[in-house]
Amino acid sequence: MNPQLAEKIERFFTQFQHQTYKKGEILIRADEAPSGIFYLKEGSVKEYAISQKGEELVVNIFKPISFFPMSWAINDAPNEYYYEAITELDIYKAPKKEVITFIKNEPEVLYDLLARVFKGTDGITQKITYLMAGNAYARLITELIIYTKRFGVVKNGKWEIIITNRQLAAQVGMTKETVSRELKHLKEKELISFSAKTMILNDLHSLKQELHKDQ
């Protein structure tokens, strides 16, 4: 997002209620009408559902600069998901009506929102493709590639991400044990390595090739 557009979005939202959240706090509960549209200035938020087995299934992760839940705002769709702070949050909350008016009057903001929706849709399509294949190895690689593109940082020519086995399991719908086993395979092939709490993707191109090998 270009700085001018980011500034425009921030200027709009920061005229409304400012809130902070601690890690683990719930912003929105499933099956409850949201109290407004949340603008995420700092931190990260996960959107998830709870399966019939009581397992957490992560649908999306929001990072700055995001505002949500837009499906509820635009389509009046019932909210079926939990929104929880992954880290401490710095947030502003605007009334739904004012947000709709804002994006209707700002084509650049609407275009950027649409671009992000399609980017997210592409990621979901990839996940569905490998979910249908039923292959845990391919599903995990797909999730690592998608997550790295969104949250990865390049250091010394390698991509680094901070993510736990528990978080990966929730995002791909597998057990922690399965995730650990598949990560071990990737490590043995020297496609990934670990340093403290950081996962290092030694060669993202080779990881993508590994995905195609598995098809």
Backbone as a chain_set.jsonl record, in Angstrom:
{"seq": "MNPQLAEKIERFFTQFQHQTYKKGEILIRADEAPSGIFYLKEGSVKEYAISQKGEELVVNIFKPISFFPMSWAINDAPNEYYYEAITELDIYKAPKKEVITFIKNEPEVLYDLLARVFKGTDGITQKITYLMAGNAYARLITELIIYTKRFGVVKNGKWEIIITNRQLAAQVGMTKETVSRELKHLKEKELISFSAKTMILNDLHSLKQELHKDQ", "coords": {"N": [[0.844, -1.192, 0.0], [0.551, 2.187, -0.89], [2.138, 5.038, 0.712], [0.553, 7.405, 0.81], [-2.083, 6.529, 0.489], [-2.302, 4.846, 2.719], [-2.059, 6.761, 4.714], [-4.378, 8.226, 4.298], [-6.383, 6.362, 4.965], [-5.758, 5.905, 7.652], [-6.14, 8.466, 8.704], [-8.889, 8.739, 8.465], [-9.922, 6.649, 10.173], [-8.777, 7.185, 12.674], [-10.195, 9.212, 13.804], [-12.139, 8.184, 15.281], [-13.184, 5.948, 17.991], [-10.561, 4.948, 20.121], [-8.834, 1.973, 20.966], [-7.202, -0.543, 22.988], [-5.836, -3.833, 23.097], [-4.975, -6.825, 24.844], [-2.766, -9.622, 24.304], [-4.501, -12.51, 23.323], [-7.027, -11.608, 23.986], [-10.484, -11.29, 23.091], [-11.91, -9.742, 20.301], [-14.205, -9.818, 18.732], [-16.952, -11.96, 18.996], [-18.091, -15.166, 17.838], [-21.196, -15.464, 16.138], [-22.202, -13.17, 17.231], [-23.282, -9.836, 16.768], [-20.988, -7.593, 15.394], [-19.543, -4.698, 17.021], [-18.744, -2.613, 15.528], [-16.514, -1.393, 12.93], [-13.262, -2.517, 12.903], [-10.123, -1.01, 12.876], [-6.921, -1.917, 12.32], [-4.087, -0.809, 13.633], [-1.639, -1.445, 14.903], [-0.119, -4.595, 15.562], [-1.424, -8.012, 15.432], [-4.201, -9.993, 14.331], [-6.23, -12.869, 14.641], [-8.671, -14.595, 12.761], [-11.088, -16.958, 13.353], [-12.785, -20.179, 13.447], [-14.619, -22.538, 15.48], [-14.407, -25.964, 15.468], [-16.621, -28.869, 15.34], [-15.392, -30.682, 16.929], [-14.222, -29.119, 18.74], [-11.905, -27.911, 17.97], [-9.653, -25.317, 17.009], [-9.946, -23.461, 14.072], [-8.2, -21.65, 11.931], [-9.083, -18.976, 9.887], [-8.24, -16.576, 8.76], [-5.568, -14.173, 9.024], [-4.997, -11.008, 10.239], [-3.072, -8.128, 9.598], [-1.411, -4.964, 10.19], [-1.974, -2.712, 7.475], [-5.202, -3.11, 8.268], [-8.781, -3.445, 8.04], [-11.774, -4.58, 9.521], [-14.838, -6.441, 10.425], [-15.436, -6.813, 7.063], [-17.217, -8.169, 5.391], [-19.51, -8.41, 6.912], [-20.054, -5.687, 7.118], [-20.473, -4.81, 4.446], [-22.169, -6.709, 3.186], [-24.061, -7.302, 5.066], [-23.762, -9.759, 6.215], [-24.169, -12.421, 8.529], [-22.069, -12.665, 11.403], [-19.805, -15.256, 11.82], [-17.506, -15.918, 13.055], [-14.695, -15.903, 15.353], [-12.664, -13.23, 16.488], [-9.481, -12.686, 17.479], [-6.865, -11.35, 19.497], [-3.56, -11.782, 18.542], [-1.237, -10.639, 19.276], [-0.349, -7.813, 21.359], [-2.586, -5.129, 20.781], [-3.176, -2.153, 18.89], [-5.805, -0.258, 18.19], [-8.53, 1.16, 16.295], [-11.987, 1.913, 16.335], [-14.677, 2.189, 14.182], [-17.971, 3.41, 13.311], [-20.186, 1.33, 11.463], [-21.796, 2.451, 9.375], [-20.512, 4.881, 8.733], [-18.067, 3.917, 7.772], [-18.808, 2.532, 5.442], [-19.781, 4.665, 3.901], [-17.396, 6.08, 3.626], [-15.681, 4.312, 2.079], [-17.168, 4.175, -0.239], [-16.96, 6.726, -1.198], [-14.295, 6.951, -1.717], [-12.534, 5.889, -4.17], [-9.903, 4.824, -4.47], [-9.381, 3.619, -2.02], [-11.386, 1.69, -1.979], [-10.627, 0.171, -4.197], [-8.155, -0.823, -3.325], [-9.017, -2.375, -1.16], [-10.524, -4.27, -2.539], [-8.507, -5.468, -4.06], [-7.039, -6.702, -2.049], [-8.91, -8.519, -1.131], [-9.138, -10.239, -3.34], [-6.538, -11.223, -3.398], [-6.488, -12.627, -1.026], [-8.447, -14.502, -1.68], [-7.155, -15.959, -3.667], [-5.222, -17.258, -2.131], [-6.861, -18.847, -0.503], [-8.004, -20.491, -2.456], [-5.762, -21.95, -3.252], [-5.307, -23.345, -0.871], [-7.648, -24.887, -0.711], [-7.365, -26.501, -2.948], [-5.208, -28.224, -2.251], [-6.225, -29.269, 0.048], [-8.319, -30.803, -0.877], [-6.831, -32.685, -2.169], [-5.884, -34.087, -0.071], [-3.38, -34.385, 1.049], [-1.088, -34.122, 3.519], [1.519, -33.147, 3.571], [1.771, -31.52, 1.244], [-0.216, -29.67, 1.824], [0.814, -28.39, 4.062], [3.177, -27.219, 3.036], [2.034, -25.457, 1.192], [0.694, -23.713, 2.938], [2.864, -22.611, 4.313], [4.144, -21.206, 2.25], [2.166, -19.308, 1.53], [1.853, -17.962, 3.976], [4.424, -16.952, 4.341], [4.653, -15.155, 2.21], [2.935, -13.199, 3.086], [3.757, -12.464, 5.691], [6.45, -12.813, 5.94], [9.966, -12.001, 6.4], [12.86, -10.869, 4.79], [16.126, -11.871, 5.366], [19.545, -11.838, 5.037], [19.297, -13.017, 2.526], [17.472, -15.042, 2.915], [14.162, -16.172, 3.791], [12.347, -15.336, 6.701], [10.091, -16.369, 9.216], [7.836, -16.026, 11.972], [6.239, -18.377, 13.64], [4.227, -20.776, 15.295], [4.057, -24.369, 15.876], [1.542, -25.05, 16.773], [-0.018, -22.929, 15.818], [0.313, -23.27, 13.052], [-0.915, -25.763, 12.764], [-3.571, -25.119, 13.365], [-4.132, -23.474, 11.212], [-3.959, -25.092, 8.961], [-5.599, -27.153, 9.529], [-4.754, -29.531, 10.821], [-3.294, -31.946, 13.095], [-1.002, -31.089, 15.793], [1.019, -32.944, 15.978], [1.118, -34.085, 13.438], [1.88, -31.859, 11.929], [4.417, -31.379, 13.059], [5.748, -33.694, 12.24], [5.744, -33.42, 9.411], [7.163, -31.039, 9.137], [9.611, -31.914, 10.014], [10.386, -33.527, 7.87], [10.784, -31.545, 5.93], [12.87, -30.17, 7.086], [14.865, -32.12, 7.086], [15.369, -32.243, 4.397], [16.626, -29.926, 4.099], [15.215, -27.635, 3.478], [14.02, -25.978, 5.233], [14.937, -24.361, 8.321], [15.64, -23.769, 11.824], [15.793, -21.124, 14.202], [15.908, -20.241, 17.384], [12.745, -19.003, 18.068], [12.146, -18.655, 15.475], [11.338, -19.57, 12.146], [13.208, -20.506, 9.381], [13.169, -20.167, 5.966], [15.033, -21.636, 3.761], [15.269, -21.588, 0.991], [12.966, -20.27, -0.907], [12.11, -20.683, -3.53], [12.924, -23.333, -4.048], [11.29, -24.589, -2.221], [8.79, -24.158, -3.342], [9.131, -25.672, -5.659], [9.289, -28.179, -4.509], [6.692, -28.508, -3.724], [5.389, -28.835, -6.189], [6.585, -31.184, -7.001], [5.336, -32.944, -5.398], [2.836, -33.255, -6.409]], "CA": [[0.0, 0.0, 0.0], [1.382, 3.391, -0.933], [2.041, 5.835, 1.947], [-0.545, 8.377, 0.755], [-3.334, 5.808, 0.733], [-2.267, 4.426, 4.122], [-2.314, 7.952, 5.535], [-5.794, 8.577, 4.134], [-7.162, 5.398, 5.74], [-5.504, 6.162, 9.072], [-6.76, 9.746, 9.065], [-10.325, 8.502, 8.635], [-10.252, 5.809, 11.318], [-8.295, 7.704, 13.957], [-11.128, 10.196, 14.365], [-13.111, 7.425, 16.063], [-12.781, 5.403, 19.29], [-9.286, 4.238, 20.209], [-8.868, 0.858, 21.906], [-6.049, -1.428, 23.037], [-6.151, -5.195, 23.53], [-3.848, -7.665, 25.205], [-2.692, -10.903, 23.613], [-5.493, -13.492, 23.757], [-8.355, -11.014, 24.177], [-11.413, -11.436, 21.973], [-12.492, -8.499, 19.805], [-15.549, -10.143, 18.257], [-17.298, -13.359, 19.223], [-18.912, -15.78, 16.81], [-22.657, -15.377, 16.28], [-22.578, -11.899, 17.835], [-23.125, -8.719, 15.847], [-19.851, -6.728, 15.755], [-19.915, -3.365, 17.519], [-18.245, -1.62, 14.586], [-15.433, -1.845, 12.067], [-11.993, -2.355, 13.592], [-8.954, -0.645, 12.075], [-5.749, -2.441, 13.008], [-2.911, 0.04, 13.431], [-0.472, -2.197, 15.346], [-0.41, -5.927, 16.079], [-2.02, -8.97, 14.502], [-5.466, -10.564, 14.795], [-6.643, -14.065, 13.904], [-10.096, -14.872, 12.583], [-11.17, -18.412, 13.369], [-14.012, -20.863, 13.848], [-14.405, -23.701, 16.343], [-15.007, -27.145, 14.855], [-17.482, -29.67, 16.211], [-14.515, -31.376, 17.863], [-13.655, -28.134, 19.648], [-10.605, -27.466, 17.475], [-9.599, -23.972, 16.438], [-9.623, -23.473, 12.649], [-7.896, -20.276, 11.549], [-9.556, -18.596, 8.559], [-7.44, -15.463, 8.255], [-4.78, -13.404, 9.979], [-4.932, -9.606, 9.835], [-1.914, -7.348, 10.018], [-1.579, -3.565, 9.78], [-3.112, -1.882, 7.848], [-6.41, -3.843, 7.903], [-10.012, -3.126, 8.764], [-12.652, -5.761, 9.484], [-15.181, -7.438, 9.408], [-16.045, -6.094, 5.95], [-18.358, -8.902, 4.843], [-20.643, -7.965, 7.737], [-20.333, -4.279, 6.807], [-20.951, -4.602, 3.078], [-23.233, -7.643, 2.794], [-24.915, -7.612, 6.215], [-23.635, -11.192, 6.488], [-24.017, -12.724, 9.959], [-20.697, -12.997, 11.777], [-19.708, -16.637, 12.29], [-16.12, -16.155, 13.444], [-14.054, -15.203, 16.462], [-11.507, -12.402, 16.158], [-8.697, -12.705, 18.712], [-5.551, -10.716, 19.429], [-2.386, -12.654, 18.6], [-0.275, -9.815, 20.004], [-0.991, -6.598, 21.852], [-3.17, -4.408, 19.649], [-3.525, -0.737, 18.89], [-6.951, -0.359, 17.287], [-9.594, 2.163, 16.297], [-13.258, 1.298, 15.938], [-15.551, 3.165, 13.533], [-19.328, 2.919, 13.028], [-20.356, 0.666, 10.168], [-22.368, 3.354, 8.375], [-19.484, 5.837, 8.322], [-17.054, 3.198, 6.986], [-19.392, 2.291, 4.118], [-19.772, 5.953, 3.198], [-15.99, 6.393, 3.339], [-15.132, 3.538, 0.962], [-17.92, 4.529, -1.449], [-16.491, 8.039, -1.659], [-12.853, 6.897, -1.946], [-12.276, 4.773, -5.092], [-8.593, 4.209, -4.222], [-9.524, 2.755, -0.844], [-12.217, 0.568, -2.405], [-9.812, -0.658, -5.094], [-7.165, -1.518, -2.494], [-9.75, -3.394, -0.41], [-10.873, -5.322, -3.5], [-7.266, -6.172, -4.403], [-6.682, -7.569, -0.927], [-9.896, -9.606, -1.118], [-8.758, -11.204, -4.376], [-5.295, -11.86, -2.972], [-6.891, -13.618, -0.029], [-9.175, -15.559, -2.377], [-6.155, -16.808, -4.323], [-4.644, -18.11, -1.097], [-7.875, -19.831, -0.103], [-8.117, -21.439, -3.562], [-4.62, -22.854, -3.131], [-5.53, -24.228, 0.278], [-8.717, -25.829, -1.045], [-6.814, -27.447, -3.913], [-4.42, -29.251, -1.577], [-7.093, -29.912, 1.03], [-9.041, -31.834, -1.622], [-5.876, -33.749, -2.477], [-5.751, -34.872, 1.146], [-1.971, -34.637, 1.307], [-0.664, -33.234, 4.6], [2.807, -32.534, 3.201], [1.49, -30.441, 0.291], [-1.014, -28.653, 2.509], [1.703, -27.634, 4.939], [4.037, -26.396, 2.189], [1.19, -24.377, 0.665], [0.46, -22.748, 4.012], [4.129, -21.92, 4.574], [4.38, -20.261, 1.153], [1.187, -18.222, 1.658], [2.164, -17.202, 5.196], [5.681, -16.244, 4.116], [4.38, -14.023, 1.329], [2.212, -12.162, 3.842], [4.378, -12.037, 6.943], [7.873, -13.101, 5.951], [10.981, -10.953, 6.333], [14.081, -11.374, 4.168], [17.377, -11.566, 6.054], [20.68, -12.573, 4.46], [18.861, -13.777, 1.362], [16.525, -16.094, 3.28], [12.917, -15.7, 4.388], [12.129, -15.724, 8.095], [8.739, -16.175, 9.746], [7.635, -16.437, 13.364], [4.977, -19.114, 13.694], [4.341, -21.977, 16.123], [3.422, -25.584, 15.341], [0.119, -24.977, 17.115], [-0.644, -21.997, 14.887], [0.279, -23.929, 11.748], [-1.925, -26.825, 12.824], [-4.889, -24.483, 13.297], [-4.323, -22.862, 9.903], [-4.095, -26.112, 7.914], [-6.568, -28.154, 9.963], [-4.091, -30.796, 11.142], [-2.827, -32.026, 14.478], [0.373, -30.616, 15.999], [1.92, -34.059, 15.73], [1.272, -34.207, 11.984], [2.672, -30.7, 11.498], [5.799, -31.618, 13.485], [6.315, -34.743, 11.383], [5.978, -32.894, 8.065], [8.249, -30.055, 9.251], [10.85, -32.691, 10.134], [10.754, -33.911, 6.508], [11.304, -30.35, 5.257], [14.166, -29.866, 7.69], [15.811, -33.137, 6.61], [15.697, -31.885, 3.016], [17.302, -28.629, 4.213], [14.371, -26.586, 2.921], [13.786, -25.057, 6.339], [15.738, -24.537, 9.534], [15.067, -23.031, 12.931], [16.673, -20.357, 15.083], [15.023, -19.811, 18.483], [11.333, -19.138, 17.703], [12.023, -18.254, 14.079], [11.512, -20.563, 11.103], [13.946, -19.945, 8.251], [12.957, -20.859, 4.707], [16.35, -21.482, 3.154], [15.122, -21.277, -0.432], [11.526, -20.288, -1.188], [11.921, -21.267, -4.866], [13.039, -24.787, -3.902], [10.1, -25.035, -1.499], [7.718, -24.195, -4.351], [9.398, -26.827, -6.502], [8.943, -29.354, -3.71], [5.24, -28.587, -3.772], [5.02, -29.383, -7.497], [7.049, -32.563, -7.041], [4.419, -33.77, -4.619], [1.555, -33.373, -7.087]], "C": [[0.883, 1.247, 0.0], [1.122, 4.278, 0.294], [0.876, 6.819, 1.967], [-1.894, 7.716, 1.058], [-3.412, 5.356, 2.185], [-2.588, 5.593, 5.046], [-3.781, 8.358, 5.476], [-6.681, 7.666, 4.984], [-6.994, 5.655, 7.237], [-6.176, 7.448, 9.531], [-8.259, 9.587, 9.284], [-10.609, 7.773, 9.947], [-9.838, 6.423, 12.655], [-9.155, 8.84, 14.516], [-12.167, 9.52, 15.26], [-12.471, 6.825, 17.317], [-11.484, 4.616, 19.23], [-9.381, 3.162, 21.28], [-7.537, 0.117, 21.883], [-6.508, -2.791, 23.554], [-4.868, -5.918, 23.885], [-3.899, -8.963, 24.401], [-3.715, -11.873, 24.196], [-6.885, -12.933, 23.977], [-9.184, -11.129, 22.899], [-11.988, -10.072, 21.593], [-13.956, -8.706, 19.427], [-15.779, -11.628, 18.503], [-18.202, -13.871, 18.102], [-20.389, -15.661, 17.165], [-23.113, -14.148, 17.062], [-22.355, -10.791, 16.812], [-21.942, -7.86, 16.284], [-20.328, -5.346, 16.179], [-19.429, -2.247, 16.605], [-17.187, -2.235, 13.704], [-14.101, -1.508, 12.736], [-10.874, -2.04, 12.592], [-7.716, -1.017, 12.867], [-4.521, -1.594, 12.666], [-1.628, -0.697, 13.792], [-0.915, -3.547, 15.888], [-0.956, -6.852, 15.009], [-3.214, -9.657, 15.161], [-5.775, -11.809, 13.982], [-8.161, -14.182, 13.9], [-10.24, -16.387, 12.504], [-12.561, -18.903, 13.759], [-13.634, -22.004, 14.776], [-15.142, -24.886, 15.719], [-15.9, -27.883, 15.848], [-16.667, -30.456, 17.235], [-13.884, -30.416, 18.867], [-12.292, -27.629, 19.227], [-10.713, -26.082, 16.857], [-9.153, -24.059, 14.98], [-9.438, -22.027, 12.184], [-8.296, -20.025, 10.1], [-8.658, -17.531, 7.942], [-6.636, -14.849, 9.399], [-4.641, -11.986, 9.435], [-3.683, -8.95, 10.401], [-2.169, -5.898, 9.637], [-1.242, -3.43, 8.277], [-4.363, -2.612, 7.348], [-7.605, -3.26, 8.634], [-11.029, -4.228, 8.486], [-13.743, -5.617, 10.548], [-15.98, -6.794, 8.268], [-17.191, -6.846, 5.287], [-19.625, -8.534, 5.601], [-21.038, -6.545, 7.37], [-21.004, -4.122, 5.454], [-22.176, -5.452, 2.75], [-24.264, -7.901, 3.881], [-24.892, -9.105, 6.539], [-23.484, -11.424, 7.983], [-22.56, -13.09, 10.263], [-20.653, -14.395, 12.388], [-18.324, -16.952, 12.868], [-15.724, -15.378, 14.698], [-12.888, -14.377, 15.893], [-10.732, -12.202, 17.461], [-7.324, -12.07, 18.499], [-4.445, -11.753, 19.537], [-1.283, -11.967, 19.402], [-1.037, -8.67, 20.669], [-1.423, -5.76, 20.654], [-3.368, -2.931, 19.939], [-4.577, -0.588, 17.796], [-7.854, 0.859, 17.411], [-10.861, 1.496, 15.792], [-14.217, 2.367, 15.43], [-16.937, 2.575, 13.318], [-19.426, 2.375, 11.603], [-20.817, 1.634, 9.079], [-21.319, 4.327, 7.844], [-18.408, 5.176, 7.461], [-17.56, 2.946, 5.572], [-19.396, 3.574, 3.29], [-18.357, 6.32, 2.761], [-15.485, 5.635, 2.123], [-15.885, 3.811, -0.343], [-17.41, 5.834, -2.055], [-14.997, 8.062, -1.989], [-12.518, 5.694, -2.841], [-10.937, 4.07, -4.856], [-8.65, 3.238, -3.048], [-10.316, 1.503, -1.214], [-11.423, -0.386, -3.297], [-8.789, -1.461, -4.293], [-7.826, -2.634, -1.695], [-10.088, -4.567, -1.32], [-9.642, -6.138, -3.873], [-6.875, -7.136, -3.297], [-7.638, -8.751, -0.811], [-9.511, -10.673, -2.132], [-7.459, -11.921, -4.029], [-5.592, -12.948, -1.946], [-7.619, -14.792, -0.66], [-8.217, -16.51, -3.076], [-5.527, -17.772, -3.325], [-5.599, -19.208, -0.66], [-8.041, -20.901, -1.177], [-6.974, -22.446, -3.532], [-4.826, -23.859, -2.008], [-6.558, -25.298, -0.058], [-8.203, -26.909, -1.984], [-6.077, -28.582, -3.216], [-5.189, -29.93, -0.452], [-7.853, -31.054, 0.366], [-8.119, -33.003, -1.969], [-5.637, -34.635, -1.259], [-4.325, -35.183, 1.538], [-1.447, -33.642, 2.329], [0.606, -32.479, 4.24], [2.587, -31.332, 2.276], [0.703, -29.315, 0.946], [-0.128, -27.77, 3.382], [2.621, -26.712, 4.127], [3.258, -25.208, 1.641], [0.98, -23.295, 1.713], [1.733, -21.959, 4.317], [4.417, -20.869, 3.503], [3.455, -19.051, 1.276], [1.535, -17.332, 2.851], [3.436, -16.374, 5.011], [5.479, -15.022, 3.228], [3.722, -12.864, 2.086], [3.025, -11.601, 5.003], [5.897, -12.226, 6.984], [8.759, -11.872, 5.851], [12.252, -11.565, 5.744], [15.298, -10.906, 4.96], [18.472, -12.463, 5.482], [20.256, -13.497, 3.323], [17.889, -14.9, 1.646], [15.287, -15.476, 3.936], [12.8, -16.213, 5.816], [10.684, -15.438, 8.491], [8.718, -16.628, 11.201], [6.254, -17.073, 13.448], [5.205, -20.391, 14.498], [3.696, -23.172, 15.424], [1.922, -25.577, 15.61], [-0.623, -24.074, 16.131], [-0.739, -22.606, 13.493], [-0.812, -24.997, 11.7], [-3.328, -26.248, 12.689], [-5.176, -23.94, 11.899], [-4.517, -23.893, 8.791], [-5.065, -27.225, 8.314], [-5.956, -29.52, 10.213], [-3.709, -30.802, 12.619], [-1.401, -31.485, 14.577], [1.383, -31.714, 15.681], [2.181, -34.23, 14.232], [2.134, -33.071, 11.442], [4.146, -30.911, 11.847], [6.48, -32.647, 12.596], [6.658, -34.204, 9.993], [7.081, -31.829, 8.072], [9.606, -30.757, 9.351], [11.338, -33.119, 8.756], [11.382, -32.727, 5.767], [12.689, -29.983, 5.786], [15.233, -30.846, 7.198], [16.253, -32.856, 5.179], [16.379, -30.521, 2.932], [16.536, -27.502, 3.519], [14.024, -25.542, 3.977], [14.774, -25.336, 7.452], [15.125, -23.663, 10.608], [16.158, -22.31, 13.712], [15.803, -19.727, 16.154], [13.573, -20.042, 18.059], [11.08, -18.813, 16.237], [12.227, -19.447, 13.148], [12.171, -19.882, 9.907], [13.686, -20.798, 7.023], [14.209, -20.623, 3.871], [16.283, -21.097, 1.686], [13.652, -21.408, -0.8], [11.243, -20.921, -2.546], [11.968, -22.795, -4.795], [11.833, -25.364, -3.168], [8.913, -25.12, -2.452], [7.889, -25.387, -5.281], [9.045, -28.119, -5.794], [7.439, -29.59, -3.724], [4.8, -29.234, -5.076], [5.477, -30.826, -7.648], [6.028, -33.498, -6.416], [3.071, -33.977, -5.308], [1.449, -34.685, -7.854]], "O": [[1.831, 1.355, 0.778], [0.022, 4.271, 0.847], [0.273, 7.046, 3.016], [-2.727, 8.265, 1.779], [-4.464, 5.466, 2.815], [-3.301, 5.434, 6.036], [-4.357, 8.783, 6.477], [-7.613, 8.131, 5.64], [-7.965, 5.626, 7.993], [-6.721, 7.506, 10.633], [-8.835, 10.215, 10.173], [-11.436, 8.219, 10.742], [-10.499, 6.191, 13.667], [-8.864, 9.366, 15.59], [-12.97, 10.188, 15.913], [-11.338, 7.163, 17.658], [-11.323, 3.727, 18.394], [-9.929, 3.389, 22.358], [-6.825, 0.143, 20.879], [-7.446, -2.886, 24.346], [-3.811, -5.662, 23.308], [-4.95, -9.346, 23.887], [-3.793, -12.042, 25.413], [-7.835, -13.698, 24.14], [-8.66, -11.074, 21.786], [-12.489, -9.339, 22.446], [-14.823, -7.894, 19.75], [-14.901, -12.451, 18.248], [-18.967, -13.116, 17.503], [-20.777, -15.745, 18.331], [-24.259, -14.079, 17.505], [-21.366, -10.801, 16.08], [-21.894, -7.436, 17.439], [-21.384, -4.882, 15.749], [-19.671, -1.071, 16.875], [-16.979, -3.448, 13.719], [-13.846, -0.356, 13.089], [-10.713, -2.733, 11.588], [-7.487, -0.495, 13.958], [-3.991, -1.66, 11.557], [-0.633, -0.594, 13.075], [-1.931, -3.655, 16.574], [-0.953, -6.518, 13.824], [-3.238, -9.875, 16.373], [-5.603, -11.811, 12.763], [-8.834, -13.907, 14.894], [-9.589, -17.03, 11.681], [-13.382, -18.169, 14.31], [-12.469, -22.394, 14.85], [-16.346, -24.82, 15.473], [-15.931, -27.562, 17.036], [-17.185, -30.848, 18.28], [-13.113, -30.828, 19.734], [-11.59, -26.993, 20.014], [-11.73, -25.726, 16.262], [-8.117, -24.651, 14.676], [-10.407, -21.278, 12.06], [-7.899, -20.764, 9.199], [-8.353, -17.578, 6.75], [-6.98, -14.987, 10.573], [-4.214, -11.794, 8.297], [-3.296, -9.197, 11.543], [-3.062, -5.626, 8.834], [-0.251, -4.025, 7.853], [-4.568, -2.725, 6.139], [-7.47, -2.661, 9.701], [-11.131, -4.737, 7.37], [-13.623, -4.796, 11.457], [-17.079, -6.286, 8.492], [-18.058, -6.22, 4.677], [-20.688, -8.366, 5.003], [-22.226, -6.226, 7.316], [-21.985, -3.39, 5.322], [-23.112, -4.974, 2.11], [-25.232, -8.63, 3.661], [-25.86, -9.653, 7.066], [-22.743, -10.696, 8.645], [-21.903, -13.752, 9.459], [-21.367, -14.686, 13.347], [-18.009, -18.111, 13.138], [-16.321, -14.36, 15.049], [-12.223, -14.787, 14.942], [-11.246, -11.629, 18.421], [-6.705, -12.238, 17.448], [-4.393, -12.515, 20.502], [-0.505, -12.613, 20.105], [-2.259, -8.586, 20.541], [-0.721, -5.687, 19.645], [-3.678, -2.521, 21.057], [-4.28, -0.77, 16.616], [-7.94, 1.497, 18.46], [-10.813, 0.622, 14.927], [-14.533, 3.324, 16.137], [-17.069, 1.361, 13.158], [-18.821, 2.906, 10.672], [-20.274, 1.627, 7.975], [-21.249, 4.568, 6.639], [-17.892, 5.794, 6.53], [-16.818, 3.127, 4.607], [-19.05, 3.556, 2.108], [-18.151, 6.813, 1.652], [-14.914, 6.243, 1.218], [-15.313, 3.693, -1.427], [-17.429, 6.017, -3.272], [-14.485, 9.066, -2.483], [-12.249, 4.605, -2.336], [-10.842, 2.855, -5.023], [-8.041, 2.168, -3.083], [-9.962, 0.394, -0.813], [-11.534, -1.605, -3.165], [-8.583, -2.645, -4.556], [-7.262, -3.721, -1.565], [-9.956, -5.725, -0.923], [-9.719, -7.361, -3.989], [-6.432, -8.253, -3.565], [-7.232, -9.852, -0.439], [-9.548, -11.867, -1.831], [-7.302, -13.103, -4.335], [-5.025, -14.04, -1.991], [-7.444, -15.937, -0.243], [-8.432, -17.722, -3.083], [-5.323, -18.949, -3.624], [-5.197, -20.357, -0.47], [-8.2, -22.08, -0.861], [-7.178, -23.639, -3.755], [-4.562, -25.051, -2.16], [-6.372, -26.471, 0.266], [-8.55, -28.082, -1.847], [-6.281, -29.754, -3.534], [-4.846, -31.04, -0.043], [-8.019, -32.127, 0.945], [-8.554, -34.152, -2.053], [-5.236, -35.791, -1.394], [-4.076, -36.137, 2.275], [-1.368, -32.447, 2.045], [0.749, -31.302, 4.571], [3.149, -30.26, 2.498], [0.931, -28.141, 0.655], [-0.304, -26.553, 3.432], [2.816, -25.553, 4.493], [3.761, -24.084, 1.626], [1.076, -22.105, 1.416], [1.667, -20.753, 4.556], [4.879, -19.772, 3.813], [3.896, -17.91, 1.143], [1.515, -16.105, 2.749], [3.514, -15.234, 5.468], [6.071, -13.971, 3.471], [3.933, -11.696, 1.758], [2.986, -10.4, 5.269], [6.548, -11.841, 7.956], [8.368, -10.844, 5.299], [12.67, -12.649, 6.15], [15.481, -9.712, 5.196], [18.339, -13.687, 5.448], [20.775, -14.602, 3.171], [17.511, -15.639, 0.736], [15.353, -14.411, 4.549], [13.111, -17.369, 6.105], [10.127, -14.397, 8.143], [9.485, -17.502, 11.605], [5.234, -16.392, 13.34], [6.26, -21.015, 14.389], [2.896, -23.011, 14.503], [1.131, -26.035, 14.787], [-1.714, -24.407, 15.669], [-1.765, -22.47, 12.827], [-1.54, -25.113, 10.714], [-4.173, -26.807, 11.99], [-6.322, -23.944, 11.451], [-5.168, -23.603, 7.786], [-5.324, -28.137, 7.527], [-6.544, -30.545, 9.87], [-3.796, -29.78, 13.3], [-0.68, -31.426, 13.581], [2.472, -31.44, 15.175], [3.309, -34.484, 13.811], [3.009, -33.289, 10.604], [5.023, -30.65, 11.023], [7.648, -32.494, 12.239], [7.729, -34.492, 9.458], [7.849, -31.73, 7.115], [10.613, -30.265, 8.843], [12.538, -33.089, 8.481], [12.382, -32.883, 5.066], [13.561, -29.546, 5.035], [16.366, -30.452, 6.926], [17.373, -33.189, 4.792], [16.672, -30.024, 1.845], [17.132, -26.539, 3.035], [13.769, -24.38, 3.663], [15.372, -26.41, 7.518], [14.196, -22.901, 10.34], [17.276, -22.803, 13.864], [15.05, -18.794, 15.881], [13.207, -21.168, 17.722], [9.93, -18.708, 15.808], [13.155, -20.235, 13.326], [11.74, -18.813, 9.476], [13.946, -22.002, 7.027], [14.413, -19.532, 3.338], [17.139, -20.363, 1.192], [13.147, -22.515, -0.984], [10.244, -21.622, -2.702], [11.145, -23.472, -5.412], [11.402, -26.483, -3.448], [8.119, -26.058, -2.373], [6.912, -26.038, -5.65], [8.552, -29.057, -6.422], [6.977, -30.73, -3.735], [3.922, -30.097, -5.068], [4.832, -31.61, -8.344], [5.865, -34.649, -6.819], [2.256, -34.777, -4.851], [0.428, -34.95, -8.488]]}, "num_chains": 1, "name": "protein.A"}
